[in-house]
Amino acid sequence: MDVLLAILAFVLSVLGIVGCIVPVLPGVVLSYLGLLCAWGASYSQISAATLWLWLALTAAVSAADYFLPAWMTRRFGGSRAGAIGATIGIFVGLFFGPWGIVLGPFAGAVAGELLHDSTDSGKAFRVGFGSFMAFIVGTGLKLIACLTMFVLVAADMWTPFKEWVSGLF
């Protein structure tokens, strides 16, 4: 059973990292599930306090990922139409590969703002930039959380890696 849990922990942790970029996958949640699988192994040294801490961080990062685009769009002077456009741009961007995922929210926010007020293109591009920044910050937060959970899982599963990580700090 330990081997199955270790493989599942590793696979979920890697899928979590992929999910940071692909909006369809809940990256941070998958990484947390990987951490739970690692904790379930009989040899695990992950404490319950670590699990609770990462549960709180998972919830906080997930919530920030949902609220950050609308907040940043508004912060850069955007309207509700810009926020809706950014959200639509995320999903439409999925069909255009990596560039679509990165530029979709920007294009959607600009289009939403231009539909709302076609006379102020400067404002529309400013709002698009805010939406793009929200994507970058949200993705960065998710990547930091997922990579850290991956390191915890790897260190718990493989003793030489744990010793190497401990030697770094």
PDB file of C-alpha atoms in Angstrom:
ATOM      1  CA  MET A   1       0.000   0.000   0.000  1.00  0.00           C
ATOM      2  CA  ASP A   2       2.903   2.348   0.723  1.00  0.00           C
ATOM      3  CA  VAL A   3       4.185   2.055  -2.841  1.00  0.00           C
ATOM      4  CA  LEU A   4       0.756   2.939  -4.241  1.00  0.00           C
ATOM      5  CA  LEU A   5       0.482   5.948  -1.912  1.00  0.00           C
ATOM      6  CA  ALA A   6       3.987   7.112  -2.843  1.00  0.00           C
ATOM      7  CA  ILE A   7       3.260   6.872  -6.575  1.00  0.00           C
ATOM      8  CA  LEU A   8      -0.082   8.620  -6.135  1.00  0.00           C
ATOM      9  CA  ALA A   9       1.556  11.360  -4.035  1.00  0.00           C
ATOM     10  CA  PHE A  10       4.183  11.971  -6.695  1.00  0.00           C
ATOM     11  CA  VAL A  11       1.673  11.947  -9.592  1.00  0.00           C
ATOM     12  CA  LEU A  12      -0.732  14.294  -7.798  1.00  0.00           C
ATOM     13  CA  SER A  13       2.114  16.664  -6.908  1.00  0.00           C
ATOM     14  CA  VAL A  14       3.275  16.818 -10.527  1.00  0.00           C
ATOM     15  CA  LEU A  15      -0.320  17.293 -11.743  1.00  0.00           C
ATOM     16  CA  GLY A  16      -0.649  20.098  -9.207  1.00  0.00           C
ATOM     17  CA  ILE A  17       2.312  21.898 -10.744  1.00  0.00           C
ATOM     18  CA  VAL A  18       0.807  21.441 -14.215  1.00  0.00           C
ATOM     19  CA  GLY A  19      -2.508  22.715 -12.827  1.00  0.00           C
ATOM     20  CA  CYS A  20      -0.866  26.005 -11.922  1.00  0.00           C
ATOM     21  CA  ILE A  21      -0.650  26.802 -15.619  1.00  0.00           C
ATOM     22  CA  VAL A  22      -3.703  24.977 -16.989  1.00  0.00           C
ATOM     23  CA  PRO A  23      -6.794  26.715 -15.566  1.00  0.00           C
ATOM     24  CA  VAL A  24      -8.987  23.601 -15.804  1.00  0.00           C
ATOM     25  CA  LEU A  25      -6.950  21.665 -13.213  1.00  0.00           C
ATOM     26  CA  PRO A  26      -7.129  22.740  -9.550  1.00  0.00           C
ATOM     27  CA  GLY A  27      -3.357  22.754  -9.094  1.00  0.00           C
ATOM     28  CA  VAL A  28      -3.013  23.637  -5.426  1.00  0.00           C
ATOM     29  CA  VAL A  29      -5.756  21.201  -4.415  1.00  0.00           C
ATOM     30  CA  LEU A  30      -4.115  18.374  -6.368  1.00  0.00           C
ATOM     31  CA  SER A  31      -0.773  19.106  -4.712  1.00  0.00           C
ATOM     32  CA  TYR A  32      -2.444  19.052  -1.295  1.00  0.00           C
ATOM     33  CA  LEU A  33      -4.023  15.688  -2.118  1.00  0.00           C
ATOM     34  CA  GLY A  34      -0.514  14.482  -3.008  1.00  0.00           C
ATOM     35  CA  LEU A  35       0.674  15.678   0.390  1.00  0.00           C
ATOM     36  CA  LEU A  36      -2.181  13.755   2.028  1.00  0.00           C
ATOM     37  CA  CYS A  37      -1.209  10.601   0.128  1.00  0.00           C
ATOM     38  CA  ALA A  38       2.401  10.960   1.279  1.00  0.00           C
ATOM     39  CA  TRP A  39       1.199  11.430   4.866  1.00  0.00           C
ATOM     40  CA  GLY A  40      -0.821   8.209   4.598  1.00  0.00           C
ATOM     41  CA  ALA A  41       2.263   6.069   4.017  1.00  0.00           C
ATOM     42  CA  SER A  42       3.526   4.174   7.055  1.00  0.00           C
ATOM     43  CA  TYR A  43       7.024   5.694   6.845  1.00  0.00           C
ATOM     44  CA  SER A  44       5.833   9.318   6.531  1.00  0.00           C
ATOM     45  CA  GLN A  45       7.236  11.929   8.858  1.00  0.00           C
ATOM     46  CA  ILE A  46       4.785  14.636   7.815  1.00  0.00           C
ATOM     47  CA  SER A  47       3.042  15.921  10.921  1.00  0.00           C
ATOM     48  CA  ALA A  48      -0.632  16.721  11.394  1.00  0.00           C
ATOM     49  CA  ALA A  49       0.330  20.348  12.047  1.00  0.00           C
ATOM     50  CA  THR A  50       1.992  20.466   8.620  1.00  0.00           C
ATOM     51  CA  LEU A  51      -1.193  19.134   7.022  1.00  0.00           C
ATOM     52  CA  TRP A  52      -3.351  21.735   8.768  1.00  0.00           C
ATOM     53  CA  LEU A  53      -0.969  24.529   7.802  1.00  0.00           C
ATOM     54  CA  TRP A  54      -0.971  23.453   4.156  1.00  0.00           C
ATOM     55  CA  LEU A  55      -4.748  23.072   4.189  1.00  0.00           C
ATOM     56  CA  ALA A  56      -5.053  26.705   5.295  1.00  0.00           C
ATOM     57  CA  LEU A  57      -2.499  27.825   2.684  1.00  0.00           C
ATOM     58  CA  THR A  58      -4.280  25.808  -0.012  1.00  0.00           C
ATOM     59  CA  ALA A  59      -7.581  27.472   0.866  1.00  0.00           C
ATOM     60  CA  ALA A  60      -5.982  30.938   0.927  1.00  0.00           C
ATOM     61  CA  VAL A  61      -4.175  30.524  -2.408  1.00  0.00           C
ATOM     62  CA  SER A  62      -7.273  29.040  -4.050  1.00  0.00           C
ATOM     63  CA  ALA A  63      -9.441  31.908  -2.804  1.00  0.00           C
ATOM     64  CA  ALA A  64      -6.873  34.470  -3.939  1.00  0.00           C
ATOM     65  CA  ASP A  65      -6.796  32.863  -7.374  1.00  0.00           C
ATOM     66  CA  TYR A  66     -10.553  33.396  -7.733  1.00  0.00           C
ATOM     67  CA  PHE A  67     -10.732  36.930  -6.333  1.00  0.00           C
ATOM     68  CA  LEU A  68      -7.440  38.359  -7.618  1.00  0.00           C
ATOM     69  CA  PRO A  69      -8.455  38.863 -11.287  1.00  0.00           C
ATOM     70  CA  ALA A  70     -11.596  40.819 -10.438  1.00  0.00           C
ATOM     71  CA  TRP A  71      -9.787  42.825  -7.761  1.00  0.00           C
ATOM     72  CA  MET A  72      -6.849  43.699 -10.038  1.00  0.00           C
ATOM     73  CA  THR A  73      -9.158  44.546 -12.923  1.00  0.00           C
ATOM     74  CA  ARG A  74     -11.072  46.939 -10.672  1.00  0.00           C
ATOM     75  CA  ARG A  75      -7.827  48.283  -9.184  1.00  0.00           C
ATOM     76  CA  PHE A  76      -6.669  49.252 -12.668  1.00  0.00           C
ATOM     77  CA  GLY A  77      -9.944  51.100 -13.272  1.00  0.00           C
ATOM     78  CA  GLY A  78     -11.896  48.363 -14.990  1.00  0.00           C
ATOM     79  CA  SER A  79     -15.619  47.839 -15.077  1.00  0.00           C
ATOM     80  CA  ARG A  80     -17.659  44.714 -14.550  1.00  0.00           C
ATOM     81  CA  ALA A  81     -17.498  44.148 -18.315  1.00  0.00           C
ATOM     82  CA  GLY A  82     -13.694  44.059 -18.139  1.00  0.00           C
ATOM     83  CA  ALA A  83     -13.772  41.500 -15.308  1.00  0.00           C
ATOM     84  CA  ILE A  84     -16.236  39.322 -17.223  1.00  0.00           C
ATOM     85  CA  GLY A  85     -14.135  39.663 -20.383  1.00  0.00           C
ATOM     86  CA  ALA A  86     -11.021  38.560 -18.500  1.00  0.00           C
ATOM     87  CA  THR A  87     -12.835  35.494 -17.200  1.00  0.00           C
ATOM     88  CA  ILE A  88     -14.081  34.583 -20.670  1.00  0.00           C
ATOM     89  CA  GLY A  89     -10.576  35.189 -22.034  1.00  0.00           C
ATOM     90  CA  ILE A  90      -9.155  32.584 -19.638  1.00  0.00           C
ATOM     91  CA  PHE A  91     -11.389  29.865 -21.069  1.00  0.00           C
ATOM     92  CA  VAL A  92     -11.130  30.928 -24.717  1.00  0.00           C
ATOM     93  CA  GLY A  93      -7.351  31.073 -24.342  1.00  0.00           C
ATOM     94  CA  LEU A  94      -7.299  27.342 -23.587  1.00  0.00           C
ATOM     95  CA  PHE A  95      -7.941  26.646 -27.265  1.00  0.00           C
ATOM     96  CA  PHE A  96      -4.859  28.597 -28.365  1.00  0.00           C
ATOM     97  CA  GLY A  97      -2.123  26.770 -26.472  1.00  0.00           C
ATOM     98  CA  PRO A  98       0.310  28.330 -24.007  1.00  0.00           C
ATOM     99  CA  TRP A  99       0.134  31.799 -25.556  1.00  0.00           C
ATOM    100  CA  GLY A 100      -3.649  31.727 -25.360  1.00  0.00           C
ATOM    101  CA  ILE A 101      -3.541  30.832 -21.684  1.00  0.00           C
ATOM    102  CA  VAL A 102      -1.203  33.727 -20.937  1.00  0.00           C
ATOM    103  CA  LEU A 103      -2.733  36.354 -23.241  1.00  0.00           C
ATOM    104  CA  GLY A 104      -6.398  35.270 -23.045  1.00  0.00           C
ATOM    105  CA  PRO A 105      -7.239  37.199 -19.856  1.00  0.00           C
ATOM    106  CA  PHE A 106      -5.549  40.323 -21.251  1.00  0.00           C
ATOM    107  CA  ALA A 107      -7.427  40.145 -24.561  1.00  0.00           C
ATOM    108  CA  GLY A 108     -10.704  39.363 -22.802  1.00  0.00           C
ATOM    109  CA  ALA A 109     -10.377  42.302 -20.410  1.00  0.00           C
ATOM    110  CA  VAL A 110      -9.507  44.681 -23.256  1.00  0.00           C
ATOM    111  CA  ALA A 111     -12.452  43.422 -25.327  1.00  0.00           C
ATOM    112  CA  GLY A 112     -14.815  43.712 -22.354  1.00  0.00           C
ATOM    113  CA  GLU A 113     -13.715  47.263 -21.630  1.00  0.00           C
ATOM    114  CA  LEU A 114     -13.971  48.265 -25.295  1.00  0.00           C
ATOM    115  CA  LEU A 115     -17.512  46.835 -25.437  1.00  0.00           C
ATOM    116  CA  HIS A 116     -18.328  48.820 -22.309  1.00  0.00           C
ATOM    117  CA  ASP A 117     -16.720  52.077 -23.514  1.00  0.00           C
ATOM    118  CA  SER A 118     -15.234  52.084 -27.004  1.00  0.00           C
ATOM    119  CA  THR A 119     -13.984  55.675 -26.729  1.00  0.00           C
ATOM    120  CA  ASP A 120     -11.230  55.030 -24.166  1.00  0.00           C
ATOM    121  CA  SER A 121      -8.818  52.470 -25.613  1.00  0.00           C
ATOM    122  CA  GLY A 122      -6.026  53.580 -23.244  1.00  0.00           C
ATOM    123  CA  LYS A 123      -8.141  52.625 -20.266  1.00  0.00           C
ATOM    124  CA  ALA A 124      -9.019  49.305 -21.910  1.00  0.00           C
ATOM    125  CA  PHE A 125      -5.336  48.425 -22.340  1.00  0.00           C
ATOM    126  CA  ARG A 126      -4.577  49.525 -18.764  1.00  0.00           C
ATOM    127  CA  VAL A 127      -7.333  47.232 -17.484  1.00  0.00           C
ATOM    128  CA  GLY A 128      -6.007  44.432 -19.710  1.00  0.00           C
ATOM    129  CA  PHE A 129      -2.581  44.922 -18.169  1.00  0.00           C
ATOM    130  CA  GLY A 130      -4.152  44.672 -14.696  1.00  0.00           C
ATOM    131  CA  SER A 131      -5.812  41.420 -15.669  1.00  0.00           C
ATOM    132  CA  PHE A 132      -2.518  40.107 -17.031  1.00  0.00           C
ATOM    133  CA  MET A 133      -0.762  41.060 -13.771  1.00  0.00           C
ATOM    134  CA  ALA A 134      -3.446  39.221 -11.792  1.00  0.00           C
ATOM    135  CA  PHE A 135      -2.757  36.123 -13.887  1.00  0.00           C
ATOM    136  CA  ILE A 136       0.997  36.411 -13.272  1.00  0.00           C
ATOM    137  CA  VAL A 137       0.631  36.981  -9.511  1.00  0.00           C
ATOM    138  CA  GLY A 138      -1.977  34.220  -9.124  1.00  0.00           C
ATOM    139  CA  THR A 139       0.103  31.749 -11.121  1.00  0.00           C
ATOM    140  CA  GLY A 140       3.193  32.695  -9.111  1.00  0.00           C
ATOM    141  CA  LEU A 141       1.410  32.084  -5.804  1.00  0.00           C
ATOM    142  CA  LYS A 142       0.113  28.730  -7.019  1.00  0.00           C
ATOM    143  CA  LEU A 143       3.536  27.700  -8.322  1.00  0.00           C
ATOM    144  CA  ILE A 144       5.253  28.582  -5.055  1.00  0.00           C
ATOM    145  CA  ALA A 145       2.692  26.599  -3.059  1.00  0.00           C
ATOM    146  CA  CYS A 146       2.735  23.584  -5.402  1.00  0.00           C
ATOM    147  CA  LEU A 147       6.510  23.442  -5.727  1.00  0.00           C
ATOM    148  CA  THR A 148       6.899  23.632  -1.955  1.00  0.00           C
ATOM    149  CA  MET A 149       4.405  20.803  -1.458  1.00  0.00           C
ATOM    150  CA  PHE A 150       6.255  18.795  -4.136  1.00  0.00           C
ATOM    151  CA  VAL A 151       9.510  19.264  -2.228  1.00  0.00           C
ATOM    152  CA  LEU A 152       7.783  18.132   0.982  1.00  0.00           C
ATOM    153  CA  VAL A 153       6.436  15.018  -0.743  1.00  0.00           C
ATOM    154  CA  ALA A 154       9.777  14.220  -2.386  1.00  0.00           C
ATOM    155  CA  ALA A 155      11.676  14.748   0.863  1.00  0.00           C
ATOM    156  CA  ASP A 156       9.234  12.511   2.716  1.00  0.00           C
ATOM    157  CA  MET A 157       9.469   9.745   0.101  1.00  0.00           C
ATOM    158  CA  TRP A 158      13.205   9.807  -0.623  1.00  0.00           C
ATOM    159  CA  THR A 159      15.674  10.136   2.253  1.00  0.00           C
ATOM    160  CA  PRO A 160      18.715  11.308   0.198  1.00  0.00           C
ATOM    161  CA  PHE A 161      16.642  14.198  -1.165  1.00  0.00           C
ATOM    162  CA  LYS A 162      15.513  15.057   2.349  1.00  0.00           C
ATOM    163  CA  GLU A 163      19.128  15.176   3.543  1.00  0.00           C
ATOM    164  CA  TRP A 164      20.106  17.353   0.586  1.00  0.00           C
ATOM    165  CA  VAL A 165      17.233  19.813   1.221  1.00  0.00           C
ATOM    166  CA  SER A 166      18.085  19.890   4.940  1.00  0.00           C
ATOM    167  CA  GLY A 167      21.690  20.687   4.058  1.00  0.00           C
ATOM    168  CA  LEU A 168      20.594  23.722   2.051  1.00  0.00           C
ATOM    169  CA  PHE A 169      19.104  25.386   5.081  1.00  0.00           C
TER     170      PHE A 169
END
